[in-house]
Coordinates of C-alpha atoms in Angstrom, one line a residue:
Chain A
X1 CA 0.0 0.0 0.0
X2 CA 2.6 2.8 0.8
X3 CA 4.3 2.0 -2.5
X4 CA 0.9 3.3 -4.8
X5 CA 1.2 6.8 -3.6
X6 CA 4.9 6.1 -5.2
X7 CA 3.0 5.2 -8.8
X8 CA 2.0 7.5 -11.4
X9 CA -1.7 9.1 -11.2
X10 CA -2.8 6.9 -13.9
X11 CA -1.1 3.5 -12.0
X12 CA -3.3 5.0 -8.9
X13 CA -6.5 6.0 -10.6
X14 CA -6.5 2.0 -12.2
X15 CA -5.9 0.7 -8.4
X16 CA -9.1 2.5 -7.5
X17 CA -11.3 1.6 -10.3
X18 CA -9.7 -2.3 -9.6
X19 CA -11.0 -1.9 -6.5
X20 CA -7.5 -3.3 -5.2
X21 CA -7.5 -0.1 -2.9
X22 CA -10.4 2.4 -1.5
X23 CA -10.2 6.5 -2.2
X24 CA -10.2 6.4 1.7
X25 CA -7.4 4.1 2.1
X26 CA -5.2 5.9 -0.6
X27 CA -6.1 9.1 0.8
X28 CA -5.2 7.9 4.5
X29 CA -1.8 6.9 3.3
X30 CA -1.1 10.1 1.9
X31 CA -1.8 11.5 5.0
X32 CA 0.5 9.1 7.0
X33 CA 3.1 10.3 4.3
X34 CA 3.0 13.7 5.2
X35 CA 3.0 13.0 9.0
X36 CA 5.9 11.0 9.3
X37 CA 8.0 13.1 6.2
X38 CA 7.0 16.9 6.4
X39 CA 8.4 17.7 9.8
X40 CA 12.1 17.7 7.8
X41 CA 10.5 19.5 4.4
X42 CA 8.2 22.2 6.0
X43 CA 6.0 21.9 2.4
X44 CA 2.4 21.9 4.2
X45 CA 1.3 24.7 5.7
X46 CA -2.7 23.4 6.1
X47 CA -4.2 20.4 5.5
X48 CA -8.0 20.1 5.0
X49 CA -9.6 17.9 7.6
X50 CA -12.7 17.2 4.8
X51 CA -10.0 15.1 2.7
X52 CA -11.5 11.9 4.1
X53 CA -15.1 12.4 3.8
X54 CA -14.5 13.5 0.2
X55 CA -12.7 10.0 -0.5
X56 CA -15.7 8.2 1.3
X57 CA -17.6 10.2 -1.2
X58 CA -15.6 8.8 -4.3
X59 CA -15.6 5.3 -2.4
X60 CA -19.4 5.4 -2.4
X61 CA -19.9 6.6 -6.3
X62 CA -20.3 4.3 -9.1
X63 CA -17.4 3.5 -11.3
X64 CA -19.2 4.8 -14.2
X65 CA -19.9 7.8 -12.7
X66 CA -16.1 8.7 -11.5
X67 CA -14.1 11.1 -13.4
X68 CA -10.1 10.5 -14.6
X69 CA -8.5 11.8 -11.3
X70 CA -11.4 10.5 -8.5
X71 CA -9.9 9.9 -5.1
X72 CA -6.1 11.0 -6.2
X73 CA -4.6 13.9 -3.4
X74 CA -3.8 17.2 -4.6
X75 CA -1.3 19.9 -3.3
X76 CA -1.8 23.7 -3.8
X77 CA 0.2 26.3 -3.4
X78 CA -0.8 28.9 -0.7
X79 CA -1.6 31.8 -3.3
X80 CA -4.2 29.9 -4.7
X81 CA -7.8 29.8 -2.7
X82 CA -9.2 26.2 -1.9
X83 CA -13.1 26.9 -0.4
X84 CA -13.2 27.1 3.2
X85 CA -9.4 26.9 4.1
X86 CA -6.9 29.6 4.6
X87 CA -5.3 31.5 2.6
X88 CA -1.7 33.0 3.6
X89 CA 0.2 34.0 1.0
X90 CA 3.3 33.0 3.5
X91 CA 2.7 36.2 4.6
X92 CA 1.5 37.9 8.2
X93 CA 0.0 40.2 6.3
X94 CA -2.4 37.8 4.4
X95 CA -5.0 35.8 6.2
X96 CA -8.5 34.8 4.6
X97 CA -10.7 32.0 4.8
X98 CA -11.5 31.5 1.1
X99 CA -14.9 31.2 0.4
X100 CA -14.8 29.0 -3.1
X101 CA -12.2 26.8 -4.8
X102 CA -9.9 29.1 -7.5
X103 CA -11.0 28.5 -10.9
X104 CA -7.6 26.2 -11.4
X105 CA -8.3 24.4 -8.4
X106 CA -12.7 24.0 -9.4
X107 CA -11.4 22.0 -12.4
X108 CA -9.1 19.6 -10.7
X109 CA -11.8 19.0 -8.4
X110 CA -14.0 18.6 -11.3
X111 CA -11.4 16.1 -12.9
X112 CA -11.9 13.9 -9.2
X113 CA -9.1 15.3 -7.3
X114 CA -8.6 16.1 -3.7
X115 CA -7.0 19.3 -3.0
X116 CA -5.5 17.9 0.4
X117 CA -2.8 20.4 1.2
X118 CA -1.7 23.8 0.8
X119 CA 1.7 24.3 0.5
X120 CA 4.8 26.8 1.3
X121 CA 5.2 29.8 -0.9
X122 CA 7.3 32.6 -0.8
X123 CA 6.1 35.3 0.6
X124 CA 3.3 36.8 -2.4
X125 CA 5.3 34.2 -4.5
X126 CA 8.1 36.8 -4.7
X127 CA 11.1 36.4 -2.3
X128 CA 12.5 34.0 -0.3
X129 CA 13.3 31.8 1.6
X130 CA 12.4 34.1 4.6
X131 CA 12.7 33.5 8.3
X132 CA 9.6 36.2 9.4
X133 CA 6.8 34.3 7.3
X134 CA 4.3 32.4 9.6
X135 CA 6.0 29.1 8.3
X136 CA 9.7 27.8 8.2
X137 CA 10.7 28.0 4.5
X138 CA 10.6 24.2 2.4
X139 CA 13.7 21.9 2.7
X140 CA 14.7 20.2 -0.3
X141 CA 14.3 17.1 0.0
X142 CA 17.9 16.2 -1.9
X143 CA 19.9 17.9 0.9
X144 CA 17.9 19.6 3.9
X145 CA 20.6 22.4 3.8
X146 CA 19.7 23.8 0.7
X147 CA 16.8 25.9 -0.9
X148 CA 13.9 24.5 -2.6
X149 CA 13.8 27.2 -5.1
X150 CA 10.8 29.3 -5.1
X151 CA 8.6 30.9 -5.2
X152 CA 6.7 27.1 -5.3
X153 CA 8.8 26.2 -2.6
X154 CA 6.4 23.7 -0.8
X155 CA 5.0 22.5 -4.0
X156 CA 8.4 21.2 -5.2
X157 CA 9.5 19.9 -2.0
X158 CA 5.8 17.6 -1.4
X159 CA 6.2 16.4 -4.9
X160 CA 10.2 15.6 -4.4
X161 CA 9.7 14.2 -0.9
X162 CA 6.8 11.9 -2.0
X163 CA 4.2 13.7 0.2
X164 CA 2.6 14.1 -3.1
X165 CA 2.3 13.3 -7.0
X166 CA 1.5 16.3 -7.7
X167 CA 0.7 20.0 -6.7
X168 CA -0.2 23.6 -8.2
X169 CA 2.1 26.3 -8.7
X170 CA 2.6 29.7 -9.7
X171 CA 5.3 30.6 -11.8
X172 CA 6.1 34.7 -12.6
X173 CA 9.9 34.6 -13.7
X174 CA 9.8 30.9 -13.1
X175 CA 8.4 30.1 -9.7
X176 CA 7.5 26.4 -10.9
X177 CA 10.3 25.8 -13.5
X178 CA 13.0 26.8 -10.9
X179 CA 11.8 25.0 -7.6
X180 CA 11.3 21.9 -10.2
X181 CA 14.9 21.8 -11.6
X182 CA 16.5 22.3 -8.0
X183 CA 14.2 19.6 -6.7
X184 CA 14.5 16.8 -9.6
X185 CA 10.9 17.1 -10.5
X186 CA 8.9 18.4 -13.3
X187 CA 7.7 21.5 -14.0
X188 CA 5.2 22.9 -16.4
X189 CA 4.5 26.7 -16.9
X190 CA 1.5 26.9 -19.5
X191 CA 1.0 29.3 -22.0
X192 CA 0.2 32.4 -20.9
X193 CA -4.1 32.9 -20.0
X194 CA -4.5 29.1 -20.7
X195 CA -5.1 28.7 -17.6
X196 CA -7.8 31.1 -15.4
X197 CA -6.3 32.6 -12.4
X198 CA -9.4 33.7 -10.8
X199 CA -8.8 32.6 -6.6
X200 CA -5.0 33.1 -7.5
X201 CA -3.4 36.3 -5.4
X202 CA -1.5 38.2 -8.2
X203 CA 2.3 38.7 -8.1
X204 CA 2.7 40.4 -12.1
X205 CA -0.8 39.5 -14.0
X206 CA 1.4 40.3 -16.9
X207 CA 3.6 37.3 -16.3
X208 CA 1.4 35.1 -13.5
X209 CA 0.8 31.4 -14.9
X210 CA -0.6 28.7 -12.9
X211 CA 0.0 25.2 -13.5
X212 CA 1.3 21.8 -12.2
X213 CA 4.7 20.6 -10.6
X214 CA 4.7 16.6 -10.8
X215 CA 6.7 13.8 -10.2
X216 CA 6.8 13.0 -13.9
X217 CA 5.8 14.2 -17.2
X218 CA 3.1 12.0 -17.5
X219 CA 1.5 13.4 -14.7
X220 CA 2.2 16.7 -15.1
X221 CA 0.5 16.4 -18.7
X222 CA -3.1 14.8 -16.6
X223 CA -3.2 17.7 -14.7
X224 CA -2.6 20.1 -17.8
X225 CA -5.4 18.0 -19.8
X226 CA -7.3 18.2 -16.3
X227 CA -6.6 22.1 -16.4
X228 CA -7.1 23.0 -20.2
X229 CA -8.9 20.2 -22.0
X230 CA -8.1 21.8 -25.3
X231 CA -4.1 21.0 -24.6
X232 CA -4.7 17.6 -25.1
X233 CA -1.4 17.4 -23.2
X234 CA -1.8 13.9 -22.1
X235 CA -2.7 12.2 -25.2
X236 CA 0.4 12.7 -27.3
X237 CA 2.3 11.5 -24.6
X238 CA 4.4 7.7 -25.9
X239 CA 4.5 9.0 -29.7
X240 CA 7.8 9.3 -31.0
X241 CA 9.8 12.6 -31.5
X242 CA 11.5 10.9 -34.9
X243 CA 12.2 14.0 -37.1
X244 CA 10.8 16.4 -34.9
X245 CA 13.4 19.3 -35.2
X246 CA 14.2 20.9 -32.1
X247 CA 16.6 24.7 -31.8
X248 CA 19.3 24.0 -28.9
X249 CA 20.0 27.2 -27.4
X250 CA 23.5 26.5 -26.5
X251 CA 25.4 29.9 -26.6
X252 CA 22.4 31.4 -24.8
X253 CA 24.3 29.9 -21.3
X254 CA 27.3 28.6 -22.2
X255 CA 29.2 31.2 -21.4
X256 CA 27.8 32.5 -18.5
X257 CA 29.8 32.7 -15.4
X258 CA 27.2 31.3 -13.2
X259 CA 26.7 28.3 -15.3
X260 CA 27.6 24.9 -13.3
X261 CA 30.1 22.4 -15.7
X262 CA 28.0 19.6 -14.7
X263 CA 25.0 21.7 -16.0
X264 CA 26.7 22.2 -19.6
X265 CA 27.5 18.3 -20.0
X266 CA 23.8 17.8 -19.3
X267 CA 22.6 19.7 -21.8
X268 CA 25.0 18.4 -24.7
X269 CA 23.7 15.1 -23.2
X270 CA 20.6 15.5 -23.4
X271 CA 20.8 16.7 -26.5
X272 CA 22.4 13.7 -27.9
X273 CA 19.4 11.4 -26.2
X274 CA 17.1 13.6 -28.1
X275 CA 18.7 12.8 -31.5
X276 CA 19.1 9.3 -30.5
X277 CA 15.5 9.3 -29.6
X278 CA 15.3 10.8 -33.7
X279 CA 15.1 14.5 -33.1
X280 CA 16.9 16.8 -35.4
X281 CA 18.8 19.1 -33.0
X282 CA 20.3 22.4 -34.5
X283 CA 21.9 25.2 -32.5
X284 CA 19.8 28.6 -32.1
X285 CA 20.9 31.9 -31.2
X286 CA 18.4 33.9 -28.5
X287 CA 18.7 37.3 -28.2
X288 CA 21.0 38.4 -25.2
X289 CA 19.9 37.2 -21.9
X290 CA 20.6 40.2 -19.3
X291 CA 18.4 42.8 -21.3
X292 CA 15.5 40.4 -21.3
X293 CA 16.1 40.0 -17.3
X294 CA 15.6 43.6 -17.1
X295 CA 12.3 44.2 -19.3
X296 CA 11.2 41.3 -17.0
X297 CA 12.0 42.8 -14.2
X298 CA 10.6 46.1 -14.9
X299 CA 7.2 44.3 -15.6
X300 CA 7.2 42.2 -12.7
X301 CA 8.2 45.5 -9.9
X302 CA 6.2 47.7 -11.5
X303 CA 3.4 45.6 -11.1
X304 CA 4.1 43.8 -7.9
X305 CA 4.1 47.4 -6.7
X306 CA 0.7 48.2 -8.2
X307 CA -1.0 45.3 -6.8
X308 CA 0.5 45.9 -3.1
X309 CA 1.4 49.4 -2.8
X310 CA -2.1 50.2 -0.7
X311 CA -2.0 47.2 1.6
X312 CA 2.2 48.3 2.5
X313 CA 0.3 51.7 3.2
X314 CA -1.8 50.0 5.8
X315 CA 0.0 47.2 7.3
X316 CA 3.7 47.4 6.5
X317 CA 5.1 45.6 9.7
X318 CA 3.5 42.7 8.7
X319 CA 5.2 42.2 5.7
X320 CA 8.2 40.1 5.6
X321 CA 11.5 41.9 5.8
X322 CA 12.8 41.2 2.1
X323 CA 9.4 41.0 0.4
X324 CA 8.5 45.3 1.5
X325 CA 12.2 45.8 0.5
X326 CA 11.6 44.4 -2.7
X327 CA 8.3 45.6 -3.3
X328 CA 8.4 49.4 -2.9
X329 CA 11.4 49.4 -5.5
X330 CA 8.8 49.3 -8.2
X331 CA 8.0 52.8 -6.7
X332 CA 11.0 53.9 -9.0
X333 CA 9.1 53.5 -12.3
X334 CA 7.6 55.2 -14.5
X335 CA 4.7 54.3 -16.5
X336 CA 7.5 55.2 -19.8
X337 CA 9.7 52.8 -17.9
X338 CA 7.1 50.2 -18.6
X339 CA 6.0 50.8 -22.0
X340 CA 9.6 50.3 -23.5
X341 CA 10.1 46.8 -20.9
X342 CA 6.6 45.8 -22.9
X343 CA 8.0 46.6 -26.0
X344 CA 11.1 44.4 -25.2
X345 CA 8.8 41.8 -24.2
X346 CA 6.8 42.1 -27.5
X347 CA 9.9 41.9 -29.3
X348 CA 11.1 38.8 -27.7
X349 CA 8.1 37.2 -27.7
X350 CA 8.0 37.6 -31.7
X351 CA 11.5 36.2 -31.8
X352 CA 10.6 33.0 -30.0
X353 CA 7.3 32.7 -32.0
X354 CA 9.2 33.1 -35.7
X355 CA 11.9 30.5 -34.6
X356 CA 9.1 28.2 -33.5
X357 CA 7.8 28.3 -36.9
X358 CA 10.9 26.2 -38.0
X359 CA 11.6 24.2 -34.5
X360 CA 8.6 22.0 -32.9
X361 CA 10.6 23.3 -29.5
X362 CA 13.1 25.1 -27.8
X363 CA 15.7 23.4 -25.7
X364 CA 17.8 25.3 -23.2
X365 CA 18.5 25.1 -19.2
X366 CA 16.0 25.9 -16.3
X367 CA 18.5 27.1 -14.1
X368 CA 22.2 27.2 -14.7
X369 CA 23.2 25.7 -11.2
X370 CA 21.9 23.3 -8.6
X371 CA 20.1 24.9 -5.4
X372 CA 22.2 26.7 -3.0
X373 CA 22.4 26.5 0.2
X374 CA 20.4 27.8 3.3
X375 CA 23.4 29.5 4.4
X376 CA 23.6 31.6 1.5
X377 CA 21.1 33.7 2.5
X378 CA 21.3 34.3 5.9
X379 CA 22.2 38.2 4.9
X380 CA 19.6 38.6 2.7
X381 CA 18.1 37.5 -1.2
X382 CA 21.2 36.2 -3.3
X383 CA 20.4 36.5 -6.7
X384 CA 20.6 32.9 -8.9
X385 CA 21.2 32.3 -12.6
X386 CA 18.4 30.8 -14.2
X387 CA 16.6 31.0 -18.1
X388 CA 13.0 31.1 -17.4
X389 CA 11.5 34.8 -16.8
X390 CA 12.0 35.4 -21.1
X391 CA 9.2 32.9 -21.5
X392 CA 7.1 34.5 -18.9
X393 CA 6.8 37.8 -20.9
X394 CA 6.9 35.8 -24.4
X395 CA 3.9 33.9 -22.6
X396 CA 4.9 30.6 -24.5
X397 CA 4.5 27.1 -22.1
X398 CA 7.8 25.5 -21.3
X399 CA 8.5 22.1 -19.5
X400 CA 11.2 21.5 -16.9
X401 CA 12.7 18.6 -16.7
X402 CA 15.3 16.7 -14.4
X403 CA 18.6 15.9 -16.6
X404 CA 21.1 15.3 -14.0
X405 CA 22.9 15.3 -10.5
X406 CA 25.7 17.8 -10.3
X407 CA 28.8 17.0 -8.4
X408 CA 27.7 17.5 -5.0
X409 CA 24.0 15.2 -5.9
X410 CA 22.0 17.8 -6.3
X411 CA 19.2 17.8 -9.2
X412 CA 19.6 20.3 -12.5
X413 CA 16.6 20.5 -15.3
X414 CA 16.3 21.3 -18.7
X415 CA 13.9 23.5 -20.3
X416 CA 11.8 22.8 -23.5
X417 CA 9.6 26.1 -24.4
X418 CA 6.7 25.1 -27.3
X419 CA 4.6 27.1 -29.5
X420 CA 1.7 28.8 -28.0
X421 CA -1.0 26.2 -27.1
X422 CA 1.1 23.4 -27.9
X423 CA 1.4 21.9 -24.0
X424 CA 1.2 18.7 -26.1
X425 CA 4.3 18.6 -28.1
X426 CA 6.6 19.7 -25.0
X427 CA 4.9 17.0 -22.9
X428 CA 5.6 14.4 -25.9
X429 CA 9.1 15.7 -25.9
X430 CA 9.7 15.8 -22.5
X431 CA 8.4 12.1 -21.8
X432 CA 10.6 10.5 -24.7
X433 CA 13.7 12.2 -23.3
X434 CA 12.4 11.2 -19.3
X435 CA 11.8 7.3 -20.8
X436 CA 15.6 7.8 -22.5
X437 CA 17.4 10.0 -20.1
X438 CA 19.3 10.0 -17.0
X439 CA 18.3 7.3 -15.2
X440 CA 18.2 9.7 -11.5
X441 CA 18.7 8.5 -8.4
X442 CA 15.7 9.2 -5.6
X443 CA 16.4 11.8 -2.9
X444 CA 17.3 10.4 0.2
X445 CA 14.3 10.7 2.0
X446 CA 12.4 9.1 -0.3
X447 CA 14.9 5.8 -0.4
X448 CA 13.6 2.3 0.6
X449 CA 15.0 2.0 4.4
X450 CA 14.6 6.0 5.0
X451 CA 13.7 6.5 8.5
X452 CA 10.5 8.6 7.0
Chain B
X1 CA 16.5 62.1 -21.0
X2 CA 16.0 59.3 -18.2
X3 CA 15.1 60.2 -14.9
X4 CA 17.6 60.7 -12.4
X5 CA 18.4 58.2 -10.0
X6 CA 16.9 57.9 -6.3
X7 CA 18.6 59.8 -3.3
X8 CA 17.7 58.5 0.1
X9 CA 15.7 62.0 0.9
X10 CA 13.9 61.0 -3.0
X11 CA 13.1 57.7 -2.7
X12 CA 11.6 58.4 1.2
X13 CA 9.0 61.0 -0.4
X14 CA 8.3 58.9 -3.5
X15 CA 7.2 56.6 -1.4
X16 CA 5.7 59.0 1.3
X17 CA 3.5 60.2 -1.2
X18 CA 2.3 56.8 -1.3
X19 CA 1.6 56.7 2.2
X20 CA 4.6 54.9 3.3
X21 CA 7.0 56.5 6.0
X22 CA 10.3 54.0 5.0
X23 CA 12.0 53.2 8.4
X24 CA 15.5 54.2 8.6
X25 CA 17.2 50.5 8.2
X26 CA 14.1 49.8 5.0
X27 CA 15.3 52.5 3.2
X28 CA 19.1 51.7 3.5
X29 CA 18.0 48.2 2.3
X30 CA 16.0 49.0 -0.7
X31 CA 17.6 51.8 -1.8
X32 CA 20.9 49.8 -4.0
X33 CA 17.7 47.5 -5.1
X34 CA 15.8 50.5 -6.7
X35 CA 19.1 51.7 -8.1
X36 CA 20.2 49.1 -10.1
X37 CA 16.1 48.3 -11.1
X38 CA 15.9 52.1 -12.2
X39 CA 18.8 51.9 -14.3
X40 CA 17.9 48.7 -15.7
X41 CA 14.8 50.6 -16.9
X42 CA 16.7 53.8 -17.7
X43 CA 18.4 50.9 -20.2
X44 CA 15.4 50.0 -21.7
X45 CA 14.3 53.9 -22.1
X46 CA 17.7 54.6 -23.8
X47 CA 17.3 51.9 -26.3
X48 CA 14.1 52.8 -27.5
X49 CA 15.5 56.2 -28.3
X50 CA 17.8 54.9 -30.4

């Protein structure tokens, strides 16, 4: 029994309609999960006590009558309202019972699942980890010592720890590509709107996507299909990539500073598994990465001030430390300011869109270095090298996915960004190279023999 | 022209006028942050010029 939590949705969801296992006991072993694991990953913040009754509930429904997902146990980040439980936004400044399900969270529950727990998040999904929220900050679940990533910081570490299969994020500049590469999980940011974000607190509504974080692709692509039928996500997954030509973004990280050796030989790796696999890989040039950081953050503080600059007014020692720092910098701009980053961002985003008229995706890193440690930041944010915010203001869906250990064990991810709408392809791509690739090891917590 | 950058005495009414009163250790924190964001976007301003 405590090995199904361990399968795939799908693997679960046939267990149930087998009747080898109940809703109720699945959901009850879930919950012994957490208990015995989350005391060393700090990833739940609330669980909802009605979890049971609504197993009983799919326990007592027909077969015929249960949707894809019944009984399966959902995490959700703490941005994102789930009816009748709290939301926090990790902040002391946030605290709201929510009276109905976000719109994100309404389908899932549709689809059958069970939104069980809601997890860590930086502060307003924007900076972190921080010591002054109302919960410790997530452990990865790799090495205790070092971040999660963020700003899906609980989300990443349930679904690496086991707690869970799979959880909502939010991703801004890459708040659930990030926390997915430094945890060894999978990550999917869909395109931009697909998703509505109605019950979701905004960070940058330019740039705010909601979607899953999963143990594999497989599942990540469920939820997606779960989220946006029209993705269709799921159902390409198992068809071959052979002569699907993919643009490797090589030169866009190679030379940075930041970017780990270990990261670089992953990526030429996995390169050469995708043209085993029958891809056509050709190098790409993007446009330069630091300007594009900038127009992003431009968009993302100017707006993060917008959406918080009356609430600072009124309660500003119950923000956290770093995130009022951080916030009132947006003060600075001007509204000219943001009209030229938007113009950078339409010019990007036409880039990307011409380029994926010739490629079927994009491949390039998630972030260019495992997670750091806790003890970086003890003086404050530290600023890490990643790829991901360019494909928030391009608004085009990219997949994360685990490519390898560096030296010290600790997961990197790749990125592979797809054509507007096309979920589908990236989640085809991304389970051929998971099937081919590195075959990773667990995190130790999650090892047969672990204490937990 | 781009706008000038932030002082401490600026940035404290900027955001005064906003109804914040920055405390003394705030503002020495923020201020380098909303430096180097303004002239990231000062960048961005210049460009567009071109």
């Amino acid at each position: 029994m405590s090995e199904l939590i361990d399968l795939p949705l799908r693997a679960q969801a046939a267990a149930l309609t087998r009747r080898e296992t109940s809703a109720k006991e699945l959901m009850q072993t879930v919950l012994d999960r957490i208990s015995r694991r989350d005391p060393k990953l700090h990833a739940v913040v609330h669980l909802d006590a009605r979890a049971m009754d609504e197993a009983q509930r799919w326990d007592d429904t027909p077969l015929e009558d249960r949707p894809t997902l019944a009984g399966l146990a959902l995490g959700v980040k703490d941005i994102l309202d789930v009816a009748q439980a709290p939301t926090r936004c990790g902040s002391y400044a946030q605290d709201k019972l929510a009276q109905r399900d976000a719109a994100a969270v309404a389908r899932l529950r549709r689809a059958g699942m069970t939104p069980l727990a809601k997890l860590a998040t930086y502060e307003y999904a924007l900076t972190g980890p921080a010591w002054d929220q109302p919960n410790p900050p997530a452990r990865n679940p790799w090495n205790t010592a070092h971040i999660t990533g963020g700003s899906s910081s609980g989300s990443a570490a349930a679904v690496a720890g086991g707690l869970l299969r799979v959880a909502l994020g939010t991703d801004t500049g890459g708040s659930i590509r990030a926390p997915a590469a430094y945890c060894g999980i999978v990550g999917l940011k869909p395109t931009l709107s697909s998703v509505p974000d109605a019950g979701c607190f905004p960070l940058s509504p330019a740039l705010d996507v909601i979607g899953p974080l999963a143990a594999c692709v497989e599942d990540a692509a469920l939820v997606m299909e779960a989220l946006v039928p029209d993705s269709k996500a799921a159902r390409a997954l198992g068809q071959d990539i052979e002569g699907l030509r993919i643009g490797y973004a090589r030169d866009w990280f190679v030379a940075d500073p930041a970017c780990d050796p270990a990261l670089l030989r992953a990526m030429d790796d996995a390169a050469a598994t995708l043209s085993m696999l029958g891809a056509r890989i050709e190098l790409i040039d993007l446009p330069d990465y630091q300007p594009l950081e900038e127009a992003g953050s431009v968009i993302l503080q100017a707006e993060a001030w917008e959406v918080h600059r009356a609430a600072l007014a009124d309660h500003w020692p119950r923000y956290g430390v770093d995130a009022r720092r951080n916030l009132v910098t947006g003060a600075i701009l001007s509204e000219a300011h943001v009209a030229a980053a938007r113009r950078a961002a339409a010019r990007f985003g036409a880039q990307v869109t011409e380029l994926l008229g010739t490629y079927a995706a994009l491949l390039a890193p998630t972030t260019l270095g495992p997670a750091p440690r806790f003890a970086d930041f003890e003086d404050g944010p530290v600023w890490t090298a990643m790829r991901t915010l360019p494909f928030n203001m391009s608004g085009h869906p990219a997949l994360s996915v685990p490519c390898a250990l560096s030296d010290a064990g600790l997961p990197l991810g790749l990125q592979l960004i797809g054509r507007h709408g096309d979920e589908a392809t990236l989640c085809r791509i991304g389970h051929a190279y998971e099937q081919a690739g590195p075959n990773m090891l667990c995190p130790p917590i999650t090892c047969p023999g672990a204490a937990v | 022209m781009t706008p000038a950058e932030p002082t401490p005495e600026t940035f404290r009414e900027t955001l005064r006028k906003q109804g914040i009163d920055l405390p003394e250790s705030d503002l020495a924190a923020a201020l380098p942050s909303a430096v180097r964001l303004l002239r990231a976007a000062n960048r961005l301003l210049e460009q567009t010029d071109v």
